[in-house]
Amino acid sequence: MAKTPLKTDKQMEDLVNHLTIQRETILNKWRTVCAQDLVMVSKTSFSREKFNDQAPIILNILNQRLAKLPQESDVVSIAQAHGLHRWQRGYSLPELLVELEHLFRVVVGLISDYHQNTKKLSADVMLELHANVLDISQEANRGSVLYFDELRQTNAAEQASITVQALSQLEQLSKSRSKQLRESTHDLRSSFGVLMGASQMLKMPDTEKERVTLFEMLNRNLGLVRDMLLQLSDFSRIEAGQETLEVKAFDAAELLNNLIASAQPLAQSRNLVLQGEGPSELKVTSDPVKIQRITQNLMLNALKYTTKGGIYISWAQENETRWILSIQDSGPGFSAGSPASLLAEQLKPLREPSSSHQTGGKDEYPLDHAPSTEAIKQHPIQMKESEGLGLFIVKKLCELMKASMDIESEPGRGTLVRVRFLTDQQ
């Protein structure tokens, strides 16, 4: 009777040594079996270390239990860590459980092969072996299920919170867009009032200097009205889903350099630096007109709202599939709570002041009444176009082109806009 425990212990010791020596075989066979399983076929592209993850520790704990040694850790907690690793890499719970089942089947198979080849294992040892493997497999599954359940609950709560927040932002954005259209109409009425008053004053016997001033007012307001009407036209076309892509091969660097050159007179008139930086050649296959509209909109907004410093435009090939355009200015940034700042939050980030006319402000020049001479002289230009509408147009064009956009902006510290375009739009 005294020899039986010693014999059993020796059998278990020999088996533990065999499992230790065969560790690499177990892990390699596990990966091979998973690769042959259609459920797991997409999950074996990891490196060896990433695929194994916590499996070696689970095998260590099995050996420690069989040898009746202190365990280095708890199987449930190790399985939770393994579950987190698999969750982060897109595993579903069934995929994780199948993967663990394959691991323990490989271990049981190796034990069976050892017994068949050596005939060393008694019935008592086999029962103890299978009991330990079953216990550890159940603990591993329990840890995985518990952690996946916790992650799913957390993820569901986060998704619900994000959805509520997104709905709230969409509601605010819808209201701000309606407000932008109302303010755009008001701005047009104000500008036409200035034009009517100035045109009437041209009939009066003024000095040549006053006539020049009035002509400058007319030109400026006509330019603002033209830009506003173009924006509204773009907005209505996008809303109606009439925008389409016209893709062709071209040099994006050449296009951007030409745009910057054409805007230099405006920058110089405002004493601003306008600088472009990027490779001299950037061959892409995309819609050059859409890229031109996006760049012009962002560049002109930066020029109009920046009072000192400069606007810096840069471009580069980010990777094999995308190139990046960045426009940074030293302007005032986006006003908190404005339609543009709301859009910025939704896009992480992107938005700006919607109009010079705030809620409750006076209507300086109603369309049906020409302003007095004194009013025109004191307020030569009252209209500023809605910048939020322009950003909305840029956002929709980016979506059409499958381009991503993000903006960093702080009041008083300028704005940085990044747009990542596809190198090949086809």
XYZ file of C-alpha atoms in Angstrom:
426
model
C 0.000 0.000 0.000
C 2.867 2.384 0.728
C 4.294 2.005 -2.768
C 1.142 3.005 -4.667
C 1.286 6.766 -3.929
C 4.984 6.825 -4.835
C 4.277 5.017 -8.089
C 1.398 7.368 -8.897
C 3.516 10.404 -8.127
C 6.276 9.130 -10.421
C 3.822 8.562 -13.261
C 2.443 12.104 -12.844
C 5.951 13.573 -12.646
C 6.970 11.853 -15.875
C 3.839 13.090 -17.623
C 4.335 16.693 -16.413
C 7.915 16.575 -17.728
C 6.593 15.285 -21.046
C 3.987 18.086 -21.252
C 6.695 20.630 -20.482
C 9.011 19.296 -23.175
C 6.108 19.198 -25.641
C 4.967 22.803 -24.899
C 5.970 24.141 -28.318
C 4.363 21.157 -30.024
C 1.095 21.803 -28.170
C 1.023 25.481 -29.159
C 1.952 24.827 -32.789
C -0.627 22.068 -33.137
C -3.236 24.309 -31.508
C -2.589 27.026 -34.092
C -2.753 24.484 -36.936
C -6.073 23.043 -35.730
C -7.555 26.551 -35.386
C -6.397 27.421 -38.906
C -8.235 24.357 -40.250
C -11.465 25.286 -38.456
C -13.733 27.407 -40.676
C -14.977 29.246 -37.581
C -11.409 30.351 -36.832
C -9.993 30.736 -40.340
C -9.801 34.540 -40.148
C -8.155 34.531 -36.732
C -4.806 32.868 -37.389
C -3.042 35.758 -39.106
C -1.548 36.941 -35.797
C 2.116 36.600 -34.989
C 3.053 33.605 -32.843
C 3.238 35.696 -29.663
C -0.094 37.443 -30.251
C -1.880 34.216 -31.113
C -0.558 32.357 -28.049
C -1.191 35.321 -25.692
C -2.108 33.787 -22.277
C -2.219 30.137 -23.408
C 1.325 29.331 -22.124
C 0.360 30.556 -18.639
C -2.764 28.374 -18.644
C -0.581 25.374 -19.571
C 1.848 26.296 -16.771
C -1.014 26.293 -14.264
C -2.138 22.851 -15.505
C 1.377 21.480 -14.934
C 1.524 23.088 -11.477
C -1.785 21.496 -10.472
C -0.731 18.103 -11.743
C 2.578 18.396 -9.844
C 0.725 19.766 -6.775
C 2.853 22.928 -6.784
C 1.715 26.494 -5.923
C -0.082 28.121 -8.859
C 1.476 31.244 -10.376
C -1.961 32.713 -11.006
C -5.696 32.089 -11.144
C -7.099 30.494 -14.310
C -10.243 32.675 -14.303
C -8.258 35.923 -14.180
C -5.828 34.686 -16.866
C -8.787 33.696 -19.053
C -10.258 37.172 -18.553
C -7.000 38.746 -19.756
C -6.997 36.373 -22.751
C -10.630 37.275 -23.434
C -9.790 40.985 -23.401
C -6.982 40.389 -25.900
C -9.341 38.484 -28.218
C -12.150 41.029 -27.794
C -9.828 43.841 -28.848
C -8.978 41.871 -31.989
C -12.552 41.321 -33.064
C -13.301 37.857 -31.679
C -16.862 36.863 -30.929
C -17.551 34.811 -27.805
C -18.253 31.600 -29.805
C -14.916 32.020 -31.605
C -13.061 32.397 -28.305
C -14.758 29.328 -26.782
C -14.023 27.217 -29.886
C -10.392 28.322 -29.735
C -10.073 27.250 -26.073
C -11.815 23.943 -26.809
C -9.176 23.242 -29.465
C -6.397 23.990 -26.976
C -7.658 21.509 -24.386
C -8.417 18.865 -27.027
C -4.791 19.120 -28.163
C -3.644 18.640 -24.544
C -5.942 15.618 -24.032
C -4.789 14.175 -27.329
C -1.134 14.512 -26.318
C -1.839 12.785 -22.985
C -3.646 9.929 -24.793
C -0.746 9.514 -27.217
C 1.698 9.433 -24.295
C -0.361 6.727 -22.575
C -0.660 4.662 -25.764
C 3.084 4.812 -26.380
C 4.331 4.217 -22.831
C 1.530 2.291 -21.113
C 2.764 3.997 -17.913
C -0.419 5.679 -16.696
C -2.673 3.860 -14.266
C -6.445 4.300 -14.215
C -6.202 6.530 -11.132
C -3.665 8.821 -12.808
C -5.799 9.052 -15.968
C -8.844 9.996 -13.893
C -6.879 12.670 -12.063
C -5.464 13.995 -15.336
C -8.822 14.313 -17.019
C -10.377 15.842 -13.897
C -7.703 18.541 -13.787
C -7.940 19.283 -17.518
C -11.738 19.485 -17.225
C -11.524 21.812 -14.224
C -9.088 24.176 -15.920
C -11.067 24.185 -19.167
C -14.257 25.042 -17.268
C -12.495 27.815 -15.337
C -11.065 29.197 -18.571
C -14.490 29.167 -20.210
C -16.088 30.763 -17.150
C -13.501 33.530 -17.096
C -13.975 34.156 -20.810
C -17.783 34.218 -20.617
C -17.850 36.467 -17.563
C -15.422 38.951 -19.085
C -17.112 38.994 -22.482
C -20.445 39.562 -20.748
C -18.969 42.458 -18.788
C -17.398 43.925 -21.927
C -20.647 43.613 -23.840
C -22.617 45.315 -21.099
C -20.076 48.107 -20.934
C -20.014 48.418 -24.706
C -23.821 48.439 -24.904
C -24.001 51.193 -22.286
C -21.362 53.214 -24.137
C -23.154 52.733 -27.462
C -26.454 53.820 -25.926
C -24.796 56.919 -24.479
C -23.086 57.688 -27.806
C -26.363 57.216 -29.676
C -28.219 59.597 -27.347
C -25.424 62.140 -27.649
C -25.346 61.767 -31.456
C -29.126 62.266 -31.666
C -28.814 65.373 -29.531
C -26.010 66.706 -31.717
C -27.990 65.942 -34.890
C -30.963 67.805 -33.472
C -28.745 70.777 -32.632
C -27.132 70.584 -36.056
C -30.517 70.523 -37.769
C -31.585 73.586 -35.818
C -28.307 75.351 -36.583
C -28.645 74.626 -40.301
C -32.143 76.117 -40.303
C -30.748 79.108 -38.465
C -27.908 79.398 -40.986
C -30.370 79.514 -43.866
C -32.461 82.166 -42.113
C -29.355 84.218 -41.403
C -28.093 83.755 -44.960
C -31.400 85.151 -46.251
C -31.103 88.031 -43.803
C -27.517 88.700 -44.899
C -28.587 88.787 -48.526
C -31.384 91.229 -47.714
C -28.940 93.449 -45.829
C -26.413 93.408 -48.643
C -29.032 94.169 -51.290
C -30.119 97.071 -49.098
C -26.566 98.429 -49.202
C -26.440 97.933 -52.977
C -29.719 99.769 -53.476
C -28.646 102.662 -51.303
C -25.242 102.960 -52.958
C -26.727 102.813 -56.463
C -29.184 105.575 -55.574
C -26.390 107.723 -54.166
C -24.450 107.411 -57.454
C -27.144 109.614 -59.003
C -26.340 112.389 -56.552
C -23.730 115.085 -57.397
C -21.007 113.674 -55.111
C -17.285 114.234 -55.342
C -15.100 111.808 -57.281
C -13.686 110.421 -54.004
C -17.174 109.587 -52.743
C -18.050 107.969 -56.073
C -14.926 105.768 -55.809
C -15.906 104.798 -52.249
C -19.423 103.900 -53.393
C -18.099 101.821 -56.304
C -15.824 99.942 -53.863
C -18.817 99.280 -51.628
C -20.810 98.003 -54.592
C -17.982 95.701 -55.681
C -17.424 94.315 -52.210
C -21.102 93.649 -51.583
C -21.590 92.158 -55.044
C -18.688 89.800 -54.339
C -20.188 88.800 -50.995
C -23.623 88.261 -52.551
C -22.038 86.137 -55.309
C -20.172 83.977 -52.773
C -23.304 83.565 -50.654
C -25.424 82.550 -53.650
C -22.749 80.048 -54.729
C -22.729 78.551 -51.240
C -26.510 78.292 -51.198
C -26.428 76.727 -54.668
C -23.847 74.157 -53.497
C -25.893 73.497 -50.380
C -29.133 72.902 -52.327
C -27.357 70.648 -54.863
C -25.801 68.531 -52.109
C -29.086 68.302 -50.190
C -30.808 67.111 -53.387
C -28.147 64.406 -53.892
C -27.111 65.818 -57.268
C -23.363 65.852 -56.600
C -21.433 63.192 -58.502
C -17.740 62.374 -58.800
C -15.785 62.928 -62.004
C -12.609 60.964 -61.401
C -9.411 61.366 -63.378
C -5.639 61.244 -62.837
C -3.984 64.563 -62.004
C -1.233 66.184 -59.936
C -2.724 67.319 -56.605
C 0.454 69.274 -55.743
C 0.112 71.359 -58.912
C -3.566 72.030 -58.189
C -2.826 73.159 -54.623
C 0.092 75.379 -55.658
C -2.132 77.101 -58.239
C -4.873 77.675 -55.653
C -2.401 79.175 -53.192
C -0.953 81.439 -55.890
C -4.422 82.680 -56.863
C -5.191 83.583 -53.229
C -1.923 85.471 -52.600
C -3.402 88.911 -53.529
C -6.145 88.486 -50.913
C -3.582 87.408 -48.290
C -1.343 90.369 -49.103
C -4.260 92.826 -48.923
C -4.898 91.588 -45.374
C -1.181 91.568 -44.452
C -1.263 87.792 -43.913
C 1.250 85.093 -44.754
C -0.130 82.410 -47.081
C 2.318 79.544 -47.466
C 2.183 76.094 -49.053
C 4.490 73.188 -48.273
C 4.574 69.688 -49.718
C 6.105 67.441 -52.361
C 6.426 69.067 -55.784
C 4.479 66.179 -57.318
C 1.580 64.190 -55.881
C -0.117 61.997 -58.478
C -3.647 60.945 -57.509
C -6.778 59.610 -59.186
C -9.733 61.565 -57.849
C -12.130 64.422 -58.577
C -9.981 67.563 -58.979
C -12.981 69.921 -58.933
C -14.210 68.588 -55.579
C -10.708 68.816 -54.087
C -10.432 72.369 -55.407
C -13.794 73.326 -53.853
C -12.866 71.784 -50.494
C -9.475 73.518 -50.432
C -10.839 76.880 -51.607
C -13.609 76.843 -49.047
C -11.273 76.085 -46.161
C -8.508 78.431 -47.379
C -10.825 81.389 -47.999
C -12.550 80.906 -44.633
C -9.129 80.992 -42.983
C -8.156 84.144 -44.914
C -11.412 85.940 -44.107
C -11.413 85.260 -40.385
C -7.682 85.551 -39.657
C -6.603 89.092 -38.790
C -2.926 88.541 -38.049
C -0.283 85.893 -38.587
C -0.885 83.527 -41.471
C -2.388 80.502 -43.129
C -0.188 77.474 -43.739
C -1.214 74.735 -46.159
C 0.644 71.432 -46.380
C 0.137 68.131 -48.178
C 1.825 64.735 -48.141
C 1.354 61.062 -49.029
C 0.245 59.533 -45.728
C 0.357 55.871 -46.794
C -0.245 53.687 -49.841
C -3.961 54.447 -49.988
C -4.378 57.991 -48.641
C -2.861 61.447 -48.892
C -3.380 64.224 -46.377
C -4.144 67.932 -46.759
C -3.704 70.249 -43.751
C -4.770 73.886 -43.464
C -3.721 75.742 -40.324
C -4.352 79.368 -39.421
C -3.634 81.763 -36.564
C -7.203 83.068 -36.484
C -9.739 83.349 -33.659
C -10.830 79.704 -33.695
C -14.466 78.628 -33.403
C -16.830 80.364 -30.997
C -18.216 78.019 -28.354
C -21.823 77.054 -29.010
C -21.813 78.278 -32.609
C -23.131 76.046 -35.447
C -19.553 75.550 -36.635
C -18.381 74.450 -33.189
C -21.282 71.983 -32.981
C -20.233 70.478 -36.296
C -16.656 70.332 -34.993
C -17.695 68.286 -31.968
C -19.520 65.793 -34.161
C -16.470 65.311 -36.394
C -13.828 65.427 -33.648
C -13.868 68.416 -34.264
C -15.325 70.987 -36.789
C -17.480 74.170 -36.639
C -17.472 77.934 -36.681
C -19.443 81.193 -36.206
C -22.512 81.116 -38.424
C -23.061 84.817 -39.098
C -22.350 88.340 -38.040
C -26.023 88.629 -37.106
C -26.798 87.215 -33.694
C -30.229 86.347 -32.375
C -31.956 89.508 -31.268
C -29.711 91.804 -33.312
C -31.218 94.690 -35.263
C -32.029 94.477 -38.983
C -29.730 97.155 -40.334
C -30.931 97.265 -43.938
C -34.320 95.718 -44.790
C -34.601 95.033 -48.499
C -37.704 97.170 -49.033
C -36.134 100.377 -47.657
C -32.974 102.018 -48.976
C -30.678 103.240 -46.148
C -29.932 106.873 -45.614
C -26.704 108.436 -46.831
C -25.363 108.676 -43.295
C -26.183 105.046 -42.588
C -24.220 103.906 -45.639
C -21.218 106.050 -44.757
C -21.177 104.778 -41.159
C -21.747 101.114 -42.071
C -20.157 100.482 -45.485
C -20.250 96.666 -45.164
C -22.487 94.883 -42.690
C -22.622 91.369 -44.143
C -20.398 88.438 -43.298
C -21.318 85.146 -44.934
C -22.136 82.127 -42.831
C -18.967 80.120 -42.291
C -20.888 77.214 -40.766
C -22.697 76.638 -44.062
C -19.361 76.463 -45.889
C -18.050 73.876 -43.432
C -21.189 71.804 -43.828
C -20.636 71.813 -47.603
C -16.998 70.722 -47.080
C -18.151 67.913 -44.771
C -20.670 66.620 -47.315
C -18.111 66.760 -50.135
C -15.652 64.795 -47.979
C -18.306 62.151 -47.333
C -18.991 61.920 -51.080
C -15.252 61.367 -51.710
C -14.860 58.910 -48.806
C -12.415 61.381 -47.264
C -12.087 61.829 -43.508
C -11.842 65.244 -41.869
C -10.880 66.352 -38.385
C -10.326 69.800 -36.922
C -8.453 71.100 -33.910
C -9.614 74.543 -32.818
C -9.502 76.643 -29.675
C -10.913 80.158 -29.265
C -8.077 82.615 -29.770
C -5.539 79.924 -30.751
C -6.328 79.228 -34.382
C -7.656 76.252 -36.296
C -6.091 73.184 -37.918
C -8.102 71.228 -40.510
C -6.911 67.854 -41.787
C -8.515 66.050 -44.711
C -7.413 62.550 -45.712
C -8.252 61.759 -49.353
C -8.065 58.429 -51.166
C -5.071 58.315 -53.490
C -7.060 56.250 -55.991
C -10.784 57.063 -55.998
C -11.602 54.376 -58.577
